[in-house]
Coordinates of C-alpha atoms in Angstrom, one line a residue:
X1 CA -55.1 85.5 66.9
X2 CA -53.3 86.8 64.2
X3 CA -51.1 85.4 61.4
X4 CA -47.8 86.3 63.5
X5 CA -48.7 84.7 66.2
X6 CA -46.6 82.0 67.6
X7 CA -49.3 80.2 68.9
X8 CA -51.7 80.2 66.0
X9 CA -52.3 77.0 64.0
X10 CA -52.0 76.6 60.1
X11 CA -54.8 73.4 59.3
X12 CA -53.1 73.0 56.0
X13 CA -49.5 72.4 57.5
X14 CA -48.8 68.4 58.6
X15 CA -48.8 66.9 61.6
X16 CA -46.7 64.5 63.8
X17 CA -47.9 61.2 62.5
X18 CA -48.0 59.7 66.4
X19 CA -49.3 63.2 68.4
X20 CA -51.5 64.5 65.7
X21 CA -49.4 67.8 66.8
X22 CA -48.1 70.3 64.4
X23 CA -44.9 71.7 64.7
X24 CA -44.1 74.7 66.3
X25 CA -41.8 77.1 64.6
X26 CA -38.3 75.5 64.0
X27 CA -39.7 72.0 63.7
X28 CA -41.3 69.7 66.0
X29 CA -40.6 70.4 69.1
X30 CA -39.0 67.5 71.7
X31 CA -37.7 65.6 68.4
X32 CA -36.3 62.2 69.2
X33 CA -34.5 61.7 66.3
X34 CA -31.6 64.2 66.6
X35 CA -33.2 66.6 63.5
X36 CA -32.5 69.9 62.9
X37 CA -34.8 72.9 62.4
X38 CA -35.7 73.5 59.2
X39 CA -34.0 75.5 56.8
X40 CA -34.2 79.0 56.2
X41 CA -35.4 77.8 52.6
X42 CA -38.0 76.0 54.4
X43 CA -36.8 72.4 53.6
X44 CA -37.1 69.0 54.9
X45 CA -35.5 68.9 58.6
X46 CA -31.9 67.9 58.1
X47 CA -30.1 65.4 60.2
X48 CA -26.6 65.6 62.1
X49 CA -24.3 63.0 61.1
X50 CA -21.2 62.0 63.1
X51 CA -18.2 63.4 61.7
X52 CA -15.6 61.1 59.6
X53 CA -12.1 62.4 58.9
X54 CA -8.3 60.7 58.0
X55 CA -5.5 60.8 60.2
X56 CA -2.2 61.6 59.2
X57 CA 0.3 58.7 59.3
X58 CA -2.8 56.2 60.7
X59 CA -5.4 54.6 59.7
X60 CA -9.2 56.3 59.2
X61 CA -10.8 57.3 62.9
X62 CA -14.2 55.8 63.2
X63 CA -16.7 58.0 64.9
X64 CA -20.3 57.8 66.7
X65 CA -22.1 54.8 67.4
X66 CA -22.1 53.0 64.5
X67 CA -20.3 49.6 64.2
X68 CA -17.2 49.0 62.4
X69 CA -16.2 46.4 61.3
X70 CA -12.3 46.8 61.5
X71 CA -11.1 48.3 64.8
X72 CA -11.3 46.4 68.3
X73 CA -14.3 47.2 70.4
X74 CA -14.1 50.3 72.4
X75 CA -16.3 53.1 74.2
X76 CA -19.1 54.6 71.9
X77 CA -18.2 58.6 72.1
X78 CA -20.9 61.1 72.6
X79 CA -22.3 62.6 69.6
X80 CA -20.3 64.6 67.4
X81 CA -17.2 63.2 68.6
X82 CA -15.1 60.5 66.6
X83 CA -13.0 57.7 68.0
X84 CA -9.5 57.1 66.8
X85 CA -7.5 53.9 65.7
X86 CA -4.1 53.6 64.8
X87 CA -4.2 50.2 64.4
X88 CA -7.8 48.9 62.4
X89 CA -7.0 48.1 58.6
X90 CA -8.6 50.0 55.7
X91 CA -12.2 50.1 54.8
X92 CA -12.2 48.9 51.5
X93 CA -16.1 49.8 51.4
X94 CA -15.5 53.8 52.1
X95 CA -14.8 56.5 49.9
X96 CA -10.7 57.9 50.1
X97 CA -10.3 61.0 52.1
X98 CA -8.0 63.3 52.5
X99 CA -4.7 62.2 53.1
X100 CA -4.8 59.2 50.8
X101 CA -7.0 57.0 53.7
X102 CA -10.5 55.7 52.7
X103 CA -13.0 55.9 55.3
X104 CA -16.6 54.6 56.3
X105 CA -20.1 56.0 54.3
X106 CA -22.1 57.5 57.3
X107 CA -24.7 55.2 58.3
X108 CA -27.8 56.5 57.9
X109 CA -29.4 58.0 61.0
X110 CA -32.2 55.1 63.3
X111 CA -35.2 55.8 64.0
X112 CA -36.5 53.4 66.1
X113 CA -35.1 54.1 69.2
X114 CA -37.5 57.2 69.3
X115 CA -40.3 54.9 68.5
X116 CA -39.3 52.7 70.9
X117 CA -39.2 55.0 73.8
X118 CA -42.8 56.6 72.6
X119 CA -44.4 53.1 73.3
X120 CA -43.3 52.5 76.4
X121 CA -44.1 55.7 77.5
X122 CA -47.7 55.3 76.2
X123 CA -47.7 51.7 78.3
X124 CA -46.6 53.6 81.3
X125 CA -49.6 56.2 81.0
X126 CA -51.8 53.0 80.4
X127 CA -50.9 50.6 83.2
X128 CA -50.3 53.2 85.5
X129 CA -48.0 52.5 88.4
X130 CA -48.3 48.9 88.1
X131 CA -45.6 49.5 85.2
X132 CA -43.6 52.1 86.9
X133 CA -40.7 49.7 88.1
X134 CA -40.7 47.8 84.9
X135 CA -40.2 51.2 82.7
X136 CA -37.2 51.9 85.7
X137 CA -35.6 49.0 84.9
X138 CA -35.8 49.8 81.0
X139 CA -34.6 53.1 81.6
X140 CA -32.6 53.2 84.6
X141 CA -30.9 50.5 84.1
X142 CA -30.3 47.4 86.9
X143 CA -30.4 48.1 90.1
X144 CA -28.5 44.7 91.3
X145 CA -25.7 44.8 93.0
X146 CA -22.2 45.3 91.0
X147 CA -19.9 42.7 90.5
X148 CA -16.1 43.3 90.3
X149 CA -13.7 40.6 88.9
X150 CA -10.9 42.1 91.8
X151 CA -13.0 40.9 94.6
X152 CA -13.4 36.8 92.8
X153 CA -11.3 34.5 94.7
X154 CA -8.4 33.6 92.9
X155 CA -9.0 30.1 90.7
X156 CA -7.5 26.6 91.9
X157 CA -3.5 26.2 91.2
X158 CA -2.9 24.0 88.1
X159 CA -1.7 20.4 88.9
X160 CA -1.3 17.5 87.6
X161 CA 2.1 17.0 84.4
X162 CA 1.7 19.1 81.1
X163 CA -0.8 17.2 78.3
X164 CA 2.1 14.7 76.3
X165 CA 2.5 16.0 73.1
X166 CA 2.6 20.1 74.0
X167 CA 5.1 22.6 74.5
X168 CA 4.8 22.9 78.1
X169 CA 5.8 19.1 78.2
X170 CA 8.8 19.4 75.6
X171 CA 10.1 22.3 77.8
X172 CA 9.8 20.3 81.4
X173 CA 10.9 17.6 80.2
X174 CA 14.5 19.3 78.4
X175 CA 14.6 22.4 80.3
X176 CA 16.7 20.1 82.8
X177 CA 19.9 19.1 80.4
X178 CA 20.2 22.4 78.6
X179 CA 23.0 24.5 79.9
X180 CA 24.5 27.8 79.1
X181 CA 28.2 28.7 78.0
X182 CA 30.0 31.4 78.8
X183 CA 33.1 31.3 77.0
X184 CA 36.1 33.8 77.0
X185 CA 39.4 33.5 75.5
X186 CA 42.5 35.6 74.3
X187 CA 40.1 37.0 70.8
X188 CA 37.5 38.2 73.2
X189 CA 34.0 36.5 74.9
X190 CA 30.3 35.4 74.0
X191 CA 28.3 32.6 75.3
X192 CA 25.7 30.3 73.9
X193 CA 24.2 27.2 75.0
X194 CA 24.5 23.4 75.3
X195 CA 22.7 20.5 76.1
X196 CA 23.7 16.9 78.5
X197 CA 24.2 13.9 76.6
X198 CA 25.2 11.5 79.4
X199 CA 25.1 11.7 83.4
X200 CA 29.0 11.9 83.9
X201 CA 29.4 15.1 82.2
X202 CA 29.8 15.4 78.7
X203 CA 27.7 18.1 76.7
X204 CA 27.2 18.6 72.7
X205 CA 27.4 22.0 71.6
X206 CA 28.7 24.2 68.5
X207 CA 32.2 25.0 68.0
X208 CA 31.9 28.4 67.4
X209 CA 30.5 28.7 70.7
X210 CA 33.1 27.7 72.6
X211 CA 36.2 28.1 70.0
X212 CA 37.2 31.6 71.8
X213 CA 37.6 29.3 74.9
X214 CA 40.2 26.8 72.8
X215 CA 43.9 27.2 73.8
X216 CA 43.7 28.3 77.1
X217 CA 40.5 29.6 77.6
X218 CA 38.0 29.4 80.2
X219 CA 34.1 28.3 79.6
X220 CA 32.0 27.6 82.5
X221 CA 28.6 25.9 82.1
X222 CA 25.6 27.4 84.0
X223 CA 22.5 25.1 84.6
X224 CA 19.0 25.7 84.9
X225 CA 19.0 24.9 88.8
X226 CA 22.1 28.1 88.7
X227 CA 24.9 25.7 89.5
X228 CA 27.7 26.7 87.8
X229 CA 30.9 24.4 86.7
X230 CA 34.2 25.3 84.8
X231 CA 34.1 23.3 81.7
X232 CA 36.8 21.7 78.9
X233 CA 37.1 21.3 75.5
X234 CA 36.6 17.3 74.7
X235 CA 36.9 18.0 70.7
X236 CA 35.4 20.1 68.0
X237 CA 35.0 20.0 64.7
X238 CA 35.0 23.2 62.5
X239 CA 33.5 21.6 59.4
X240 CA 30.0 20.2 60.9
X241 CA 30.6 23.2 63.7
X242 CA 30.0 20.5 66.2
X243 CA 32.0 20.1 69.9
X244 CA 31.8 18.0 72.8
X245 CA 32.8 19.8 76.1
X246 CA 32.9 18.1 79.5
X247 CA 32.0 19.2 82.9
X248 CA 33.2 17.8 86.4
X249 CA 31.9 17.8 89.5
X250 CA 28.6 18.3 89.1
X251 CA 25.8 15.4 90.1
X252 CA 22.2 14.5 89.3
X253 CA 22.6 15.4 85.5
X254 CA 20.1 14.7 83.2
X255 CA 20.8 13.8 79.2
X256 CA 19.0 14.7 77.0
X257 CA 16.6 12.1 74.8
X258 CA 18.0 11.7 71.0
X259 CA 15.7 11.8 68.6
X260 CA 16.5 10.9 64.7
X261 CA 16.7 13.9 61.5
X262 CA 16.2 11.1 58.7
X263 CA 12.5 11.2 58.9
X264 CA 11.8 14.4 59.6
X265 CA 8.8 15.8 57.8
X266 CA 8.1 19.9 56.2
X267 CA 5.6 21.2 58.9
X268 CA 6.0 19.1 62.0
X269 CA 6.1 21.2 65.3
X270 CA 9.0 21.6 66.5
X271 CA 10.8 23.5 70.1
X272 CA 13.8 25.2 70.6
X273 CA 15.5 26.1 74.0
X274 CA 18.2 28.3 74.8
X275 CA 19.9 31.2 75.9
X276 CA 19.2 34.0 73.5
X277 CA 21.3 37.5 74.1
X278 CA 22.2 35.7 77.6
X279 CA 18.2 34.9 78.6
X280 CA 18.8 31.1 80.1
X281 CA 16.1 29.0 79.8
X282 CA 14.4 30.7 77.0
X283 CA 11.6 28.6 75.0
X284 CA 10.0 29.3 71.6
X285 CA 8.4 26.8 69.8
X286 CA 7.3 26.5 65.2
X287 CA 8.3 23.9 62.8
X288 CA 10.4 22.4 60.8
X289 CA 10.2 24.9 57.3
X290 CA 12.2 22.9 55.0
X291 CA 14.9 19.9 55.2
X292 CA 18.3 19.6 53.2
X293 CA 19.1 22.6 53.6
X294 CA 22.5 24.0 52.4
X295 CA 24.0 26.5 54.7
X296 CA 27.8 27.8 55.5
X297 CA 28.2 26.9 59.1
X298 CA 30.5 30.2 59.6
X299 CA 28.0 31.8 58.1
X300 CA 29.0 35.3 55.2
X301 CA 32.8 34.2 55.7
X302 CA 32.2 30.6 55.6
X303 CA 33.6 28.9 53.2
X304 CA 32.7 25.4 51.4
X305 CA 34.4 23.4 54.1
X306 CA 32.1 24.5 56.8
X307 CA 28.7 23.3 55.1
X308 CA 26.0 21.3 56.3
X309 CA 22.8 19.6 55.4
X310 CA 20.3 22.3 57.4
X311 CA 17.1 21.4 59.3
X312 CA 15.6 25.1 58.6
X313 CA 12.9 26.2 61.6
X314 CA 10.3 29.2 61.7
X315 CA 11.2 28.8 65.7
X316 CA 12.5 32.0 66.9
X317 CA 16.6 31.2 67.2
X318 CA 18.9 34.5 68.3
X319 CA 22.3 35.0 68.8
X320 CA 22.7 32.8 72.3
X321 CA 20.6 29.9 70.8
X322 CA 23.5 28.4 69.2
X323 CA 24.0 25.1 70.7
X324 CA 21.0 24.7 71.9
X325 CA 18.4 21.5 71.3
X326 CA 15.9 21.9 68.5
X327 CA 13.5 18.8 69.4
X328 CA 10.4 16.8 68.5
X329 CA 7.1 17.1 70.4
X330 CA 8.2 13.7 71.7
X331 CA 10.6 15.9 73.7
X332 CA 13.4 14.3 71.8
X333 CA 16.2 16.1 70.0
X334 CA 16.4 16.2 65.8
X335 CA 19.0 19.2 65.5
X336 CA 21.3 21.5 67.1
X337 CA 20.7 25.6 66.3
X338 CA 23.3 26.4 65.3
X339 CA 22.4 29.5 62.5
X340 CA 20.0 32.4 61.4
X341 CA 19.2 34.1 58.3
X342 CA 19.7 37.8 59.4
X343 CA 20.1 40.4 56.7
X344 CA 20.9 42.9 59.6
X345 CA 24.2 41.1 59.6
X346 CA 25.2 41.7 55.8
X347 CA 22.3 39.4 54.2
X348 CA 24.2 36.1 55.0
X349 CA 23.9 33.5 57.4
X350 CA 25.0 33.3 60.9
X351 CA 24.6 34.4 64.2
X352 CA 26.4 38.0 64.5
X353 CA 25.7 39.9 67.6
X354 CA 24.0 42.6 65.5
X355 CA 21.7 40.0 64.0
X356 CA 18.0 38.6 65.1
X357 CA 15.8 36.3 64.1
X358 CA 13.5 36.8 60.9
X359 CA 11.9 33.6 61.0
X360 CA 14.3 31.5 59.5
X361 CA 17.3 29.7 61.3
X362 CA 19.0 26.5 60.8
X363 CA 20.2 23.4 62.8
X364 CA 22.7 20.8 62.6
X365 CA 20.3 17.6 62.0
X366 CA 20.9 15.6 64.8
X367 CA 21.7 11.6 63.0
X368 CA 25.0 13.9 62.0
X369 CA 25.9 15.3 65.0
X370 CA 25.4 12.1 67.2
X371 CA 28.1 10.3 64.9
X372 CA 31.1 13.0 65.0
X373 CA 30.2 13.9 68.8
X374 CA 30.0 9.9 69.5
X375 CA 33.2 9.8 67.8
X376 CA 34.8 12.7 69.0
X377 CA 34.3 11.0 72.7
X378 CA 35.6 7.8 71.6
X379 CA 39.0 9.5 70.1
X380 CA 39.1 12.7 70.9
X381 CA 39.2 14.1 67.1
X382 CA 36.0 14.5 64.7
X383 CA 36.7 12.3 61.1
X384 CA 35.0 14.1 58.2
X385 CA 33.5 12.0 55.8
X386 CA 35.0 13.2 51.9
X387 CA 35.2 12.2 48.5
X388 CA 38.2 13.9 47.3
X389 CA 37.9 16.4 44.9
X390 CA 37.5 19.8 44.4
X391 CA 33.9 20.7 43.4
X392 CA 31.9 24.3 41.6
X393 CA 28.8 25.2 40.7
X394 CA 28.0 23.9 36.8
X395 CA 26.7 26.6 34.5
X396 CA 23.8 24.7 33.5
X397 CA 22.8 23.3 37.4
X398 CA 24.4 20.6 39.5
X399 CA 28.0 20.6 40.9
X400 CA 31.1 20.4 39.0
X401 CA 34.0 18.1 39.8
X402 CA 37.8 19.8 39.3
X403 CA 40.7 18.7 40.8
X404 CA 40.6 14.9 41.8
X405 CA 42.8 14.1 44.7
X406 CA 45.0 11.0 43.9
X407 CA 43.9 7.5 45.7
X408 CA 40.6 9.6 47.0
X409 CA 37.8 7.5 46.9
X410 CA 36.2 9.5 43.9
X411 CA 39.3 8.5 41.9
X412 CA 38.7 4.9 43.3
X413 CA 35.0 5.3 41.8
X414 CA 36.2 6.6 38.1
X415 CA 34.9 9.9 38.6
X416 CA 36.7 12.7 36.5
X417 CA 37.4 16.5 36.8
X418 CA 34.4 17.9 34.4
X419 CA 32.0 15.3 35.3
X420 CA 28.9 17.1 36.7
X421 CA 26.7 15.2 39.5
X422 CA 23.1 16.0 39.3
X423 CA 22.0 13.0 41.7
X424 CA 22.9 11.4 44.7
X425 CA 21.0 8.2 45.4
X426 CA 17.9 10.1 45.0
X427 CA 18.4 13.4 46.2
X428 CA 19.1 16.5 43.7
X429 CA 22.1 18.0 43.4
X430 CA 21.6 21.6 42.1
X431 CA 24.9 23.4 43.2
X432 CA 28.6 22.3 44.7
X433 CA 27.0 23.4 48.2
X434 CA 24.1 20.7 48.3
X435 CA 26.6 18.3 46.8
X436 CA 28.9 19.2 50.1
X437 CA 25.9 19.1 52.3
X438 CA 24.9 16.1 50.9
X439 CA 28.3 14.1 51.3
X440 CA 28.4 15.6 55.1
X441 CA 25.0 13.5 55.8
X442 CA 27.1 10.1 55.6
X443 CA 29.2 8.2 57.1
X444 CA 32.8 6.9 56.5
X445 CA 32.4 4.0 54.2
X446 CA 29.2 4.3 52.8
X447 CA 28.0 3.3 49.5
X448 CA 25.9 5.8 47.1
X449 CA 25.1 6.1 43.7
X450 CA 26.4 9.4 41.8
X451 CA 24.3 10.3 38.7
X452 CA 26.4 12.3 36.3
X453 CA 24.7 14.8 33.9
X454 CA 25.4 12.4 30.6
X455 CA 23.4 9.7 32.6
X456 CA 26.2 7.7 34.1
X457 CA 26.1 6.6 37.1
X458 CA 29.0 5.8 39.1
X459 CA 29.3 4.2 42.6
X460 CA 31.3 5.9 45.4
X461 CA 32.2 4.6 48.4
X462 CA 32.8 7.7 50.8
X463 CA 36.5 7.9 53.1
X464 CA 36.8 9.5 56.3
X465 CA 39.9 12.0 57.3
X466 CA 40.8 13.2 60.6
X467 CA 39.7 16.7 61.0
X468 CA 42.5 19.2 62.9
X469 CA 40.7 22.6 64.7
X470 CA 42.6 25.5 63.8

């Protein structure tokens, strides 16, 4: 044989550490590990790597077999191909690539699966045919039958009453007593929702859902069972943004369970149900993200008259939720939804139809509502508890005092236009709206204790005033 011929052998050149073989030209030949000829320098054999690459406006594909760590399991690609995600987050191990993204180091290549596969190969020669069907299995893969999730029988129906305590039991057990509104007047039509508060009829709601419908306008009250019944106006109150409405004719009511806001605590669970952008029935369920709240009932063009002590919620609330029952996991209700933070709607709060929910809306705590809707029912006409005077935010924090109405009760109590209150009882007053809020939380007739910012402290007994809708 001569020097250029294929077949002769060089005894100096290595051989395959398993077959003793040496290579034919090119490299060895039947290589399990994926390498490459050798070079035309003569090198080391090189070895393929998958490819890795950025995609523009997404997030790094991941390609071959290897793991990673980021994306959501998916089918392994054949060599040389990548797989895309839009959706894993940034490898903060890779290298940045083009186009800003960093992407994954390629692993470096296994080599045991070739090993692998050469050992049970040489047990197969060994053993003969008495291995043959375990190598199938190994290689083939099972040969069982195929199972197929479509062709499972269907699993038993669930029975039995929610577990006390959940959401599912808050909604079954309210879903009954909460209505929605549909209001429409002379200045146009919306709707929003309501909930029962006795079996004859009367339901608690906000008044700017069913102000449009004041002065000869119609609201009709749709419940969850799709009976429908027209609806009046008992009384509402624009301050608190309460109003009791009453519905005839309809039997087999069921009121609602009240709960009580004075002991809510930051973080308790809390559901809300009603009629978002006209979707009856609607459930969503968080908790309660802060207490005290200050917000303008009417929202942007709200002014100082219309605030109240908020209940704020992480539960989704949408325009359509107002009026509806923000409850306990008792299934009993602390607060009536009433507004939303929505910066869609001109960074302010409120409900406007252009607005949705970011996470933070606000409700009516419920200890205030039951006393103006109890006496609203009783009289027909909300009483808005007041001290008398006109009241800023002080430069230097708290709530300035102006104007004192004559024979108010904060003239009764000695208080003075200048005086700044800092404290009431023992809740801080950092602006004229908590100091509004604040006073909205009690009733005609109560005692508390202002603190003044030069230490006084003065006692005030609140007055109540009839409150006339406009």
């Amino acid at each position: 044989m001569t020097e250029n011929d294929p077949s002769a052998h060089d005894p100096a050149a290595p051989r395959h550490p398993e077959t003793g073989r040496q290579p034919a030209q090119g490299g060895w030949a039947g290589n399990p590990y994926g390498e490459q000829a050798q070079s035309e320098s003569g090198g080391a054999p090189q070895y393929s790597e998958p490819s890795y690459h950025a995609v523009t406006g997404a997030d790094p594909a991941y390609g071959g077999q290897s793991a990673n760590p980021w994306s959501a399991p998916g089918a392994q690609m054949p060599s040389g191909q990548t797989q895309q995600s839009v959706y894993p987050p940034p490898n903060p191990y890779g290298q940045p690539a083009t186009g800003g993204y960093p992407v994954a180091t390629a692993p470096e290549p296994k080599r045991s699966g070739g090993k692998l596969l050469a050992g049970v190969a040489l047990v197969a020669l060994l053993v003969g045919g008495i291995a043959g069907g375990t190598v199938g299995y190994f290689t083939g893969g099972s040969s069982g039958p195929a199972s197929n999730a479509l062709d499972a029988p269907k699993p038993a129906q669930q029975t039995g009453n929610a577990p006390a305590g959940s959401v599912e039991a808050v909604a079954q057990k309210l879903s009954p007593s909460v209505v929605e509104l549909q209001v429409s007047g002379a200045q146009g039509a919306g709707e929003g929702s309501g909930f029962v508060i006795s079996t004859d009829g009367y339901i608690l709601t906000n008044n700017h859902v069913v102000e449009v419908g004041a002065n000869g306008g119609q609201i009709q009250a749709v419940f969850q069972d799709g009976k429908k019944a027209a609806a009046k106006i008992v009384g509402r109150d624009p301050t608190t943004d309460i109003a009791v409405v009453k519905v005839n004719g309809v039997g087999n009511l069921t009121p609602v369970e009240l709960g009580r806001s004075d002991d809510l605590r930051v973080g308790q669970s809390v559901v809300a149900i009603g009629s978002p952008f006209e979707l009856a029935g609607t459930v969503t369920s968080g908790i309660v993200s802060s207490l005290h709240r200050p917000v303008r009932a009417g929202g942007s063009s709200g002014d100082q008259t219309t605030v109240m002590d908020a209940v704020q919620t992480d539960a989704a609330i949408n325009p359509g939720n107002s009026g509806g029952p923000l409850a306990n996991m008792a299934g009993q209700v602390i607060g009536i939804n009433s507004a939303i933070y929505s910066p869609q709607s001109g960074g302010g709060q409120g409900g406007g139809a252009e607005g949705g929910n970011v996470g933070i809306g606000f409700a009516i705590p419920i200890d205030q509502a039951r006393r103006t809707a109890d006496t609203i029912i009783k009289t027909g006409q909300a009483v808005q508890t007041y001290i008398g005077a006109e009241v800023k935010d002080a430069p230097q924090g708290g709530a300035e005092l102006g104007a004192i109405k004559p024979g108010s009760p904060a003239e009764k109590a000695g208080l003075k236009a200048g005086d700044v209150v800092t404290k009431i009882d023992d809740r801080p007053i950092d602006s004229a709206d908590t100091l509004v809020a604040a006073v909205r939380t009690r009733a005609p007739d109560e005692k508390a204790t202002f603190t003044l910012s030069d230490n006084r402290t003065v006692e005030v007994t609140f007055g109540g005033q009839p409150v006339q809708p406009n």
